[in-house]
Coordinates of N, CA and C in Angstrom, one line a residue:
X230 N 0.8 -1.2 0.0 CA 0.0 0.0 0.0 C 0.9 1.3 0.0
X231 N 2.0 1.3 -0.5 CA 2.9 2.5 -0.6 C 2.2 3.5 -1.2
X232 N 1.2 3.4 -2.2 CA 0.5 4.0 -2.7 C -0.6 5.2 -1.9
X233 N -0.6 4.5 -1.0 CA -1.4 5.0 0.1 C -0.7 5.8 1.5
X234 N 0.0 5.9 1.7 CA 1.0 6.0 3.0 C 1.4 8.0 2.7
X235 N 1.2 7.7 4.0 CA 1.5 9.6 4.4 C 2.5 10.3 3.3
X236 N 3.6 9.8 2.7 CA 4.2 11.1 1.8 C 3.6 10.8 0.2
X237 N 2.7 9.9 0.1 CA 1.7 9.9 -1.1 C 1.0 11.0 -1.0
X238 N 0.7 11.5 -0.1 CA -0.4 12.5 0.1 C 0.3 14.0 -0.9
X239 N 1.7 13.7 -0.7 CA 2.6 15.2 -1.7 C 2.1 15.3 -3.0
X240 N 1.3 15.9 -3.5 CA 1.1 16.0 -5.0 C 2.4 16.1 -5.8
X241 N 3.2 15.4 -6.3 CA 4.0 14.9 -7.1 C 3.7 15.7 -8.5
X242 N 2.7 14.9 -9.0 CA 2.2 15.3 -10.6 C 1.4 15.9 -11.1
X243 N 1.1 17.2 -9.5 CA 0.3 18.2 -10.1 C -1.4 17.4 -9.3
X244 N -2.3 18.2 -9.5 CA -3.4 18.3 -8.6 C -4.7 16.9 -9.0
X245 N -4.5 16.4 -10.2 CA -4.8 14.9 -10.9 C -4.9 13.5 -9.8
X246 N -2.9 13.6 -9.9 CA -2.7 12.9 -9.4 C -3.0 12.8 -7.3
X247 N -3.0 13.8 -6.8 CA -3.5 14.3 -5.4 C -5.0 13.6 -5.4
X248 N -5.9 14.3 -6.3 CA -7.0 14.0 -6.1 C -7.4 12.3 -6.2
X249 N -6.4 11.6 -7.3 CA -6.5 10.1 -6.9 C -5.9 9.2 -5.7
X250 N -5.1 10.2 -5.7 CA -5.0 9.3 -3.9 C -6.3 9.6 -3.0
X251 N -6.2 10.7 -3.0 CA -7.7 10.6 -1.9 C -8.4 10.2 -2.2
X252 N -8.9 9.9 -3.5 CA -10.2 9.3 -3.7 C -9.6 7.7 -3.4
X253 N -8.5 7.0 -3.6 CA -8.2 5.9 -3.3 C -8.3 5.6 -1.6
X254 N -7.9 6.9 -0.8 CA -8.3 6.4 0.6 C -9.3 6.7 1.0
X255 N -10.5 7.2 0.2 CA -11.7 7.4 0.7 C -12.3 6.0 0.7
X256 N -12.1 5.8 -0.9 CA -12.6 4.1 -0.8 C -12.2 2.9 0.1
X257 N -10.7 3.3 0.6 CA -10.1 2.4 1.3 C -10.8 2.2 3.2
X258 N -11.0 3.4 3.5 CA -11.6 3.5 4.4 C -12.9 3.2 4.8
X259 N -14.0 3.7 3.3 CA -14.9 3.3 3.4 C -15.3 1.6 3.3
X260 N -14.4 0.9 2.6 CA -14.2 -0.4 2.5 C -14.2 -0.6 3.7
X261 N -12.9 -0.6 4.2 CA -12.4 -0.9 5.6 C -14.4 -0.7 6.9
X262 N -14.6 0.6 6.7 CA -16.0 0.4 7.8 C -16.5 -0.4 7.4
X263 N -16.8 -0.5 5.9 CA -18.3 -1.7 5.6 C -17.9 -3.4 6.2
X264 N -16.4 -3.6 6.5 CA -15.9 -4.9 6.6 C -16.0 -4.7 8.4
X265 N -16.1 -3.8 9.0 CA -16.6 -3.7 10.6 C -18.0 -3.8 10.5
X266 N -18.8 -3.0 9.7 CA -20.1 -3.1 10.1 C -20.8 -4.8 9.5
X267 N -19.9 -5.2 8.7 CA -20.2 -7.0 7.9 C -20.0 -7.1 9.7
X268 N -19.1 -7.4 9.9 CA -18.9 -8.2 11.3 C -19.0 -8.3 12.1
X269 N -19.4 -7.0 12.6 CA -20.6 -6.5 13.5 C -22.2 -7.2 13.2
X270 N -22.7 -7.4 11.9 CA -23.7 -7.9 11.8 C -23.6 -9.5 12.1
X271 N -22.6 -9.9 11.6 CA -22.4 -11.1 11.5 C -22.3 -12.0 13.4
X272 N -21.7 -10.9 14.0 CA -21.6 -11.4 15.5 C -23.2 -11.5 16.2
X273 N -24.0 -10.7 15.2 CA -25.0 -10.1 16.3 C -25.8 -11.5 15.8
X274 N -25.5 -11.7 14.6 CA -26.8 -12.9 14.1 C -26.1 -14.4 14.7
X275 N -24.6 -14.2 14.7 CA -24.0 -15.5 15.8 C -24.9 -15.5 17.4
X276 N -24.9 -14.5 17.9 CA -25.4 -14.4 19.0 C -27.5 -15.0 19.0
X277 N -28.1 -14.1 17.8 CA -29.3 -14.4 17.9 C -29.4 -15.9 17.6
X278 N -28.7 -16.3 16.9 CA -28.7 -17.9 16.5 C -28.5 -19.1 17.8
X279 N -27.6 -18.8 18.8 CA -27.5 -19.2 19.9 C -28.5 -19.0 20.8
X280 N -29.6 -17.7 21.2 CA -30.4 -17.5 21.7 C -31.5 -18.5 21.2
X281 N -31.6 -18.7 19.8 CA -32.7 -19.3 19.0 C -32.9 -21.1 19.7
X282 N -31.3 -21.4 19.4 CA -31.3 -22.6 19.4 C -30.9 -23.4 21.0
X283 N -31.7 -22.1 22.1 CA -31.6 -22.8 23.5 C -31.0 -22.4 24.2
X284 N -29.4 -21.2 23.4 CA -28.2 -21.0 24.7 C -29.0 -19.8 25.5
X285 N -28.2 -19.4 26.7 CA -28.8 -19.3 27.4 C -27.6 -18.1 27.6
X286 N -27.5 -16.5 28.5 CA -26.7 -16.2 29.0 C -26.5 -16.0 30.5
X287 N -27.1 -17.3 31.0 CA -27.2 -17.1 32.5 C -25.4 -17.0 33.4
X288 N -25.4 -17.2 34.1 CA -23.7 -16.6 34.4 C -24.4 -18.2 35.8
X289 N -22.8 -18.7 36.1 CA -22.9 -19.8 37.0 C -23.2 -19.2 38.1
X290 N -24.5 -20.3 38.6 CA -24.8 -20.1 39.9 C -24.0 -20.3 41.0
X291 N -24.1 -19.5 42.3 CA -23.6 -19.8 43.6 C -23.9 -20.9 44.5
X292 N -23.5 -21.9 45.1 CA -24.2 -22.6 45.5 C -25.0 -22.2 47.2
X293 N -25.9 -22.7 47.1 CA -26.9 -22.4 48.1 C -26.4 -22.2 49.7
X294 N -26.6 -21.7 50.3 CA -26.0 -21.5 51.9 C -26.0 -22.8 52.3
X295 N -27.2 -23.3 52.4 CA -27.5 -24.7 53.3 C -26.6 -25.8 52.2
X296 N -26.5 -25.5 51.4 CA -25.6 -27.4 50.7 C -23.9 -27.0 51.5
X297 N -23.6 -25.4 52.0 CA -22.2 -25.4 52.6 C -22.7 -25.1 53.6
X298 N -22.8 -25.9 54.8 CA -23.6 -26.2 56.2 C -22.4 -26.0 57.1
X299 N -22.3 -25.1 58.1 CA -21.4 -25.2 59.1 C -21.4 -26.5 59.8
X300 N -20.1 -27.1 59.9 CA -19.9 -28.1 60.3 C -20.2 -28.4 61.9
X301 N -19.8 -27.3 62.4 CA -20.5 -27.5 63.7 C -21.6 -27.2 64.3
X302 N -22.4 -26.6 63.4 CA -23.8 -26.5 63.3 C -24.9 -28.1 64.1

C-alpha cells in the first residue's frame, strides 16, 4: 500500500494525481468500515442464532448457603 501511506499525500504530478490518492483512501476506508459493520452484523446474528437454538446467557450459579452447612452447626 505505498501508494497510500502519508508522503503519497505530496502531490507529485500536479493536482490529478493528489485527487486520486484521496479518492483511493476514501474508498479504502470506506471499504475498511463496511468490513466492521459485515462483522458486527455477523456477530450479532451468531449471538441471535445461539439465543434461538436454546443458549442461554445465565452466568454460573452460587451454591446455596444450606448445601455449605457449618460443620459445627
Amino acid at each position: 500500500m505505498s501508494f497510500l501511506d502519508g508522503k503519497s499525500l505530496e502531490p507529485r504530478e500536479g493536482v490529478d494525481s493528489y485527487l486520486a490518492v484521496l479518492d483511493a483512501q476514501r474508498l479504502l476506508f470506506s471499504s475498511q468500515q463496511q468490513l466492521v459493520l459485515n462483522q458486527l452484523a455477523q456477530l450479532n446474528s451468531e449471538i441471535d442464532l445461539y439465543r434461538a437454538l436454546g443458549g442461554g446467557w445465565h452466568t454460573a450459579s452460587v451454591a446455596p448457603a444450606a448445601a455449605s452447612a457449618d460443620p459445627e452447626a
